Coordinates of C-alpha atoms and ligand atoms in Angstrom, one line a residue:
X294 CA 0.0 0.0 0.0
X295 CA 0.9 3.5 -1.3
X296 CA 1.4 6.5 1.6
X297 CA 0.4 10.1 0.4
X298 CA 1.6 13.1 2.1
X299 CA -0.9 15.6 2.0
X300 CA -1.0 17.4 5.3
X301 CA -0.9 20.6 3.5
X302 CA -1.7 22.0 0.6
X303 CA 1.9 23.1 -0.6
X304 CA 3.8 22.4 -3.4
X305 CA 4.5 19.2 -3.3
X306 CA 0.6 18.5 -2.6
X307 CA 0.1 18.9 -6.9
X308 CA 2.0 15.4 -6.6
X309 CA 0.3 13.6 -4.3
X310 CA -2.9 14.7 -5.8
X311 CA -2.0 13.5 -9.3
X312 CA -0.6 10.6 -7.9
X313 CA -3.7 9.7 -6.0
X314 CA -6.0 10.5 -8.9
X315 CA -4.0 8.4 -11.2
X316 CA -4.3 5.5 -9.3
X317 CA -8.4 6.0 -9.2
X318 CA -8.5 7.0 -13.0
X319 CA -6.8 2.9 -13.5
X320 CA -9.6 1.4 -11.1
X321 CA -7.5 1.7 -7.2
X322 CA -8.7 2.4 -4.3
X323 CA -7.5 5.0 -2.4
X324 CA -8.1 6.2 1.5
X325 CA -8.9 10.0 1.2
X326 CA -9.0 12.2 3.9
X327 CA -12.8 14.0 4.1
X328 CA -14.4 16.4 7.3
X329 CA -16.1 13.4 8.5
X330 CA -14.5 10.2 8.3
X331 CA -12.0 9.0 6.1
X332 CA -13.4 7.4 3.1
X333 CA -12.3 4.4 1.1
X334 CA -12.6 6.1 -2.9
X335 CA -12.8 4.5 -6.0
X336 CA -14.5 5.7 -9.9
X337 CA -18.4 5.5 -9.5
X338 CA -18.0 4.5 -12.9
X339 CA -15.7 1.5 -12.3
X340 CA -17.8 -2.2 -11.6
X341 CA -14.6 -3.9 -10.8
X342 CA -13.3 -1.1 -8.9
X343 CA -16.6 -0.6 -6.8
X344 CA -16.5 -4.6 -6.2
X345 CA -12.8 -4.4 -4.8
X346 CA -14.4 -1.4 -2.1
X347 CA -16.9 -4.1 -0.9
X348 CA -14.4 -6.9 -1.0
X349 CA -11.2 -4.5 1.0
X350 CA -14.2 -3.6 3.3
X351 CA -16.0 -7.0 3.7
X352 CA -19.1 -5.0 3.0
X353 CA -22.5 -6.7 2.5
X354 CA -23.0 -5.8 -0.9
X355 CA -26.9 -4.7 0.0
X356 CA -25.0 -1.5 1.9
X357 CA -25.1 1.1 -1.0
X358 CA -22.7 3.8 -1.4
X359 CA -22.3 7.0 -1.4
X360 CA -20.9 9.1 -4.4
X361 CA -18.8 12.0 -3.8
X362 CA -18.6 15.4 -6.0
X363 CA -16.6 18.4 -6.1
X364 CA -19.0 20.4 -8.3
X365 CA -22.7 20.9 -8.7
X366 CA -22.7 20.2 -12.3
X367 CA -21.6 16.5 -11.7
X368 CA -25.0 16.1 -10.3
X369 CA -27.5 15.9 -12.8
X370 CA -25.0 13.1 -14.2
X371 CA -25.5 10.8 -11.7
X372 CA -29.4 11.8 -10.0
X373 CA -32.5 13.1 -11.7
X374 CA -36.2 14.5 -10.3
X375 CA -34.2 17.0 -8.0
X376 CA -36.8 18.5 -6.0
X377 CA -36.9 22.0 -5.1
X378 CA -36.3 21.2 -1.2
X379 CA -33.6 18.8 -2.0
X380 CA -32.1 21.8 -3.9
X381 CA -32.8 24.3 -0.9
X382 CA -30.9 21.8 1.2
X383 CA -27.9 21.3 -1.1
X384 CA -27.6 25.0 -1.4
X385 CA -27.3 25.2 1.8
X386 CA -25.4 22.6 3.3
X387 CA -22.7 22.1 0.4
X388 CA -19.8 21.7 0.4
X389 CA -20.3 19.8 4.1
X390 CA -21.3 16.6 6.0
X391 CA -24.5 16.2 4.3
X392 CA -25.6 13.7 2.0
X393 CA -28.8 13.6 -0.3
X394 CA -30.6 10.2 -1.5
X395 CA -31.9 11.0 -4.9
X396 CA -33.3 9.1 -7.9
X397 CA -30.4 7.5 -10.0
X398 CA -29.4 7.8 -13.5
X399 CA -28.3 4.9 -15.8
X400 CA -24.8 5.8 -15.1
X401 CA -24.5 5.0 -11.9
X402 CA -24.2 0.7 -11.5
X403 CA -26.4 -1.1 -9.5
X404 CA -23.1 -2.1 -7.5
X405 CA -22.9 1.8 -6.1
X406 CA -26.8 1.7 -4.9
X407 CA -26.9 -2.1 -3.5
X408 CA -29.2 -2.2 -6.6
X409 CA -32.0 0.7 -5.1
X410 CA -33.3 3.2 -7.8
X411 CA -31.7 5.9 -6.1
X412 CA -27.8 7.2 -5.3
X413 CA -26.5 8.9 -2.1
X414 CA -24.8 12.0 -3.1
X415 CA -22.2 14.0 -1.2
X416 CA -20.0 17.3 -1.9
X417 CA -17.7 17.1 0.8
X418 CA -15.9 20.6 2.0
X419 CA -12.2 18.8 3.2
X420 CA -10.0 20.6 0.7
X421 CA -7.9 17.0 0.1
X422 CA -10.9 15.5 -0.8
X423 CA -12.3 18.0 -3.4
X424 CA -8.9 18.7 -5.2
X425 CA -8.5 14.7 -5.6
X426 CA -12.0 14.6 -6.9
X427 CA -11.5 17.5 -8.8
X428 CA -8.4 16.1 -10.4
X429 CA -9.5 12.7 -11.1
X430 CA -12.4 13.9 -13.1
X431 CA -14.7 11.3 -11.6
X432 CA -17.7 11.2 -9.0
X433 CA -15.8 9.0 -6.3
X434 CA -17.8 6.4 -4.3
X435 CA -16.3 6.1 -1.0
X436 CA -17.3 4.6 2.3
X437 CA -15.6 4.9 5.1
X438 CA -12.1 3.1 4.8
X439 CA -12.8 0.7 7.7
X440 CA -12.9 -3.1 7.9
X441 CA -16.9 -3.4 8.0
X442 CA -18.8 -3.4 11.6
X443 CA -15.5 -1.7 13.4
X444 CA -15.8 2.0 14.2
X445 CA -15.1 4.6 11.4
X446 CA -12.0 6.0 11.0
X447 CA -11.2 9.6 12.3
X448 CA -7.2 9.2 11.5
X449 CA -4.8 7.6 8.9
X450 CA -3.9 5.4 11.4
X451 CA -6.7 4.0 12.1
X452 CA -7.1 3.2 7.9
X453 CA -3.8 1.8 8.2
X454 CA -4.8 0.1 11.0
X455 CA -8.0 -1.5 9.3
X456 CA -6.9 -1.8 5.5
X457 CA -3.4 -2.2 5.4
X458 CA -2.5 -4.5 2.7
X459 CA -6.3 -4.2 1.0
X460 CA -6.5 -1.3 -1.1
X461 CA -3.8 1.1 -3.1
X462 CA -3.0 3.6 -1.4
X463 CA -4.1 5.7 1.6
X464 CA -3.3 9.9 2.3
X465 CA -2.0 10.6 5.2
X466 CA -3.4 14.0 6.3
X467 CA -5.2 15.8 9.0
X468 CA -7.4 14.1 11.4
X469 CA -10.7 14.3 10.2
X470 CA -12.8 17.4 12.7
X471 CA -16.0 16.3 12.6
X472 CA -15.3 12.1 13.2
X473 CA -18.6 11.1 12.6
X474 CA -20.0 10.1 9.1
X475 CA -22.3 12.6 7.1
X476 CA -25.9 13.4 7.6
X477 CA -28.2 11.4 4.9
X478 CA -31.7 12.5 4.3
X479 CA -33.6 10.8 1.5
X480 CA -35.6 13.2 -0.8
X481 CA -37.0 9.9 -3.0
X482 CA -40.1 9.6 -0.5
X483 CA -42.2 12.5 0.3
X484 CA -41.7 13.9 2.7
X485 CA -37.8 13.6 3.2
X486 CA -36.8 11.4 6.0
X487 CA -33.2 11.3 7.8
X488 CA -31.7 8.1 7.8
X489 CA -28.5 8.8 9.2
X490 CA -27.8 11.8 12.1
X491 CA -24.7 13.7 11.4
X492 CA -23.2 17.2 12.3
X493 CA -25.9 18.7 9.7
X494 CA -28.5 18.3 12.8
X495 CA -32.1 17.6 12.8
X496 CA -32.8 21.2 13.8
X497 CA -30.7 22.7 11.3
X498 CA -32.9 20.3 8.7
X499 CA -36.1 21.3 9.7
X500 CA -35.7 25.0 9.3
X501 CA -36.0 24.5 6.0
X502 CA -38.0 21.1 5.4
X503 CA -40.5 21.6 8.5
X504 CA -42.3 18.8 7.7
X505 CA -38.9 15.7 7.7
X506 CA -39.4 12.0 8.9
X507 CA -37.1 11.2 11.9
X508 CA -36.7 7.3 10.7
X509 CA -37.0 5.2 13.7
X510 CA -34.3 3.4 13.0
X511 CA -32.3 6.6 14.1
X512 CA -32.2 5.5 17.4
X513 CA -33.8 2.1 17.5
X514 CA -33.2 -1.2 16.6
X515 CA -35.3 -1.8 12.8
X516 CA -37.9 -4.5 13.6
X517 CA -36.8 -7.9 12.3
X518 CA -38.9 -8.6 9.0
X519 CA -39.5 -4.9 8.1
X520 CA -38.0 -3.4 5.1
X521 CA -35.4 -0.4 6.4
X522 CA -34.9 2.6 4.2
X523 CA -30.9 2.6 5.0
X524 CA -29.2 -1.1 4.2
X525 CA -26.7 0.4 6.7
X526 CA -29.3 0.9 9.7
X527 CA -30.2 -2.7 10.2
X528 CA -26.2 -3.8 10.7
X529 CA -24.5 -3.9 14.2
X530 CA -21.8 -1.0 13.6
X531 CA -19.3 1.1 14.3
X532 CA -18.8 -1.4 17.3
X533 CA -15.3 -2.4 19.5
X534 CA -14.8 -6.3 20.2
X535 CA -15.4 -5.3 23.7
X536 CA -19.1 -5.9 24.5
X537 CA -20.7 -2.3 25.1
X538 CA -24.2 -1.6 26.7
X539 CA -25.5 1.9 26.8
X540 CA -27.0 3.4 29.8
X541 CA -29.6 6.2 29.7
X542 CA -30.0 8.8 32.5
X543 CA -28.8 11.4 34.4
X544 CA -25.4 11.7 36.0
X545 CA -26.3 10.6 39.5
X546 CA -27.9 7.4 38.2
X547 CA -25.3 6.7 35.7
X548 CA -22.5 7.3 38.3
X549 CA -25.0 5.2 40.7
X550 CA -25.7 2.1 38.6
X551 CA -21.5 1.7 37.5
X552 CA -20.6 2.3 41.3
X553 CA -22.9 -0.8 42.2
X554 CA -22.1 -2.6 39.6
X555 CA -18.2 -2.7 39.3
X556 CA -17.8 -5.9 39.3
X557 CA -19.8 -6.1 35.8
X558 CA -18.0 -3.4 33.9
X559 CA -14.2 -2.9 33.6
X560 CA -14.8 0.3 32.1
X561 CA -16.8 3.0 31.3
X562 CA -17.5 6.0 28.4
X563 CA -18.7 9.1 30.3
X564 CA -18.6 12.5 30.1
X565 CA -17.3 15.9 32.3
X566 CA -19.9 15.9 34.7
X567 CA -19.8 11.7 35.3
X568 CA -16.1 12.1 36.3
X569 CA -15.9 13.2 40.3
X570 CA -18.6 10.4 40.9
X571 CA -17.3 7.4 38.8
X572 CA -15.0 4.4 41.0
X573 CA -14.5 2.3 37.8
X574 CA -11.8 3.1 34.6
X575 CA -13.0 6.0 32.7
X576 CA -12.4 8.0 29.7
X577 CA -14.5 11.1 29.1
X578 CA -16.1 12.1 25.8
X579 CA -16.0 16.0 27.2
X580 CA -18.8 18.0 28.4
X581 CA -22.3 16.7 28.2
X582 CA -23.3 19.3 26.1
X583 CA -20.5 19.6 23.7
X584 CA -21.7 16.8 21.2
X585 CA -18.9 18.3 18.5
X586 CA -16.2 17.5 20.9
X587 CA -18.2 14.1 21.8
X588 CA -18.4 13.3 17.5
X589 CA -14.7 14.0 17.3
X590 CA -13.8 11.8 19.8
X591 CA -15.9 9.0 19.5
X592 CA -14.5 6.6 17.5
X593 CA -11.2 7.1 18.5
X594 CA -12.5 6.1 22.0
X595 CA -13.8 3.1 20.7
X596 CA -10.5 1.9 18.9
X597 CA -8.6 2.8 22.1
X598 CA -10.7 0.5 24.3
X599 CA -9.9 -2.8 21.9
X600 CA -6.0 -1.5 22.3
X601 CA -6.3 -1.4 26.3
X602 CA -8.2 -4.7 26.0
X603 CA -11.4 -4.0 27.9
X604 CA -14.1 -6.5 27.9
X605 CA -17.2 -5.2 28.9
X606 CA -18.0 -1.3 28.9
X607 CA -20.6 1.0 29.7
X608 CA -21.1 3.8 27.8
X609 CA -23.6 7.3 29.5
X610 CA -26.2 8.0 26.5
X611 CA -25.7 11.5 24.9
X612 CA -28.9 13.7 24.9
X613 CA -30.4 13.3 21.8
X614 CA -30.3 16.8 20.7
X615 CA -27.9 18.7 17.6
X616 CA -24.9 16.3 17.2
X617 CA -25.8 14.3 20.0
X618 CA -28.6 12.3 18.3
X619 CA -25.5 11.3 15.4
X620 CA -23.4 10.4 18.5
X621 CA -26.3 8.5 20.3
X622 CA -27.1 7.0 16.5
X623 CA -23.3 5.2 16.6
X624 CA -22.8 4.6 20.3
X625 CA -26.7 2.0 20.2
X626 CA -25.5 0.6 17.2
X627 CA -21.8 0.0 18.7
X628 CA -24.2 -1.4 21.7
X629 CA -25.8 -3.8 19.3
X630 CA -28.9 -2.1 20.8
X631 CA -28.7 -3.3 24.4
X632 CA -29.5 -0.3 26.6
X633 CA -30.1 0.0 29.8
X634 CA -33.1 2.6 31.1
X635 CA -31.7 4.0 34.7
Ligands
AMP181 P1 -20.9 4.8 4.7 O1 -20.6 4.9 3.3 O2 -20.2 3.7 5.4 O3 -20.8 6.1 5.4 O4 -22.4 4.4 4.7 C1 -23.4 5.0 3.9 C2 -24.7 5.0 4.5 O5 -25.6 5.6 3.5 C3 -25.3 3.7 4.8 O6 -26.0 3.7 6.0 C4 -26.2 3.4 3.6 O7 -27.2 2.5 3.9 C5 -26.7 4.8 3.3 N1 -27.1 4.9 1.8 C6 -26.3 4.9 0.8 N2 -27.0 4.9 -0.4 C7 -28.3 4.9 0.0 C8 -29.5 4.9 -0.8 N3 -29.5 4.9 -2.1 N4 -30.7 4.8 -0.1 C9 -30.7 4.8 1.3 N5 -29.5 4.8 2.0 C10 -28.4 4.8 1.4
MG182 MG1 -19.3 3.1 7.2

């Protein structure tokens, strides 16, 4: 496996840009750097190419992908029927961690949308990103460049970490600020439903569609049997080999319920506030109301308690408001759903 240098854009980024493009333009996959996660890019165009992203990720291949852009006139390439609210939103939200589901075009294979009649579309706003897209002349599908069901990457590392061996190349760059994976609303069903929570919040999102769908599967487990709008949604995700069960309620409880029960937990996810009160291993998110600084560390958190070898972890529920409810979305799903009401 290639390494890029790319931790700024100087002179000697022009190479490592063409380089990386190259490698995509002859069907590689390369480890980009984006503001959310890092992402695992390849040609949207590509079958074979889009086939090795599945096979480096051990994907199901029912998990659609989503297609990156750097410009707006890429998109009536790949999506049609473009609402006017869909438009409102991409106005406003691009470039940024917010990704529209959209009727599909003939270009796009039926590898790309896990063979749905519509394509996730992002125009991401990390400057790597867009000048590799840019330069490649391609609409990129990437998912994040993790080994399937682990937590997303945040860092090189963790890519190197995960992939190692699997794909082309990987650019090493900044860490990636946001660390959780982009918003996705679907605009194919009226009215538009989120799917995914991410630092584009549900607030933000209903200023300007009032009337969006919070899918249940947000922040519940998708009944067995029932057809999910997200293939993603219905996976256990993002989760450490460590069991994890998620506890819901305030500080005194929380601190309360792990004090009691130390003998079940060697560790615990918590945040600020938990800290003075806790008697088991700890590591704190931040404050409970700073969900960015929660998002950024997350999955880091989650990698570091495999390396410390922790077995079973409790982990304090975020409120489910702004950011929170995309931190709450990963941390049930790293839970495989068991949660505990306090
Ligand atoms: P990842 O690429 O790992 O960030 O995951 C992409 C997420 O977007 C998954 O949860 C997918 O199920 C979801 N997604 C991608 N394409 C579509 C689509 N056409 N319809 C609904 N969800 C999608
Ligand atoms: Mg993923």
């Amino acid at each position: 496996m290639k390494t890029l240098h790319l931790k700024a854009m100087d002179e000697n980024a022009v190479n490592e840009i063409t380089k990386a493009a190259e490698i995509l333009k002859n069907g590689g996959l390369v480890a980009i750097p984006t503001e959310t996660v890092y992402g695992l890019a390849a040609s949207a165009f590509n079958e074979s190419a889009v086939a090795n992203i599945f096979k480096a990720k051990g994907r199901p291949n029912d998990n659609p992908l989503i297609v990156h852009i750097a410009e707006i006139t890429e998109l009536e390439k790949i999506a049609k029927d473009i609402t006017p609210i869909a438009k409102k939103c991409m106005d406003s939200f691009w470039p940024g961690p917010f990704t529209a589901v959209l009727p599909k075009t003939e270009v796009i294979p039926a590898s790309v949308s896990g063979g749905l009649n519509t394509v996730a579309v992002r125009m991401p706003n990390n400057p790597v990103a867009r000048a590799i897209i840019k330069k490649s002349g391609l609409p990129l599908a990437a998912p994040s460049a993790n080994r399937s069901g682990s937590p997303s990457p945040s860092t090189a590392n963790h890519v190197i970490d995960d992939l190692d061996g699997r794909i082309d190349a990987v650019v090493i760059s900044e860490n990636c600020e946001v660390g959780v994976e982009s918003t996705v609303v679907t605009f194919a069903t009226e009215p538009p439903r989120l799917l995914r929570p991410g630092a584009v919040t549900a607030e933000q999102l209903k200023e300007l569609i009032p009337d969006l769908i919070i899918d249940p599967a947000v922040t519940a487990e998708p009944e067995k049997g029932v057809a999910v709008a997200s293939p993603g949604m219905k996976y256990k995700h993002y989760a450490p080999k460590a069991e994890v069960i998620m506890a819901v309620g305030s500080i005194n409880s929380f601190c309360e319920y792990c004090n009691t029960h130390k003998a079940d937990f060697d560790f615990a996810l918590c945040y600020d506030e938990d800290e003075k009160n806790l008697l088991i291993p700890h590591l704190s998110l931040g404050e409970n109301e700073n969900h960015e600084k929660q998002a950024e560390l997350l999955f880091k958190y989650l990698r570091d308690i495999d390396k410390k070898g922790y077995k079973r972890v409790i982990v304090h529920a975020p409120l489910k408001e702004g950011v929170g409810l995309a931190v709450y979305n990963r941390l049930i799903r790293a839970a495989g759903f068991k949660v505990i009401d306090l």
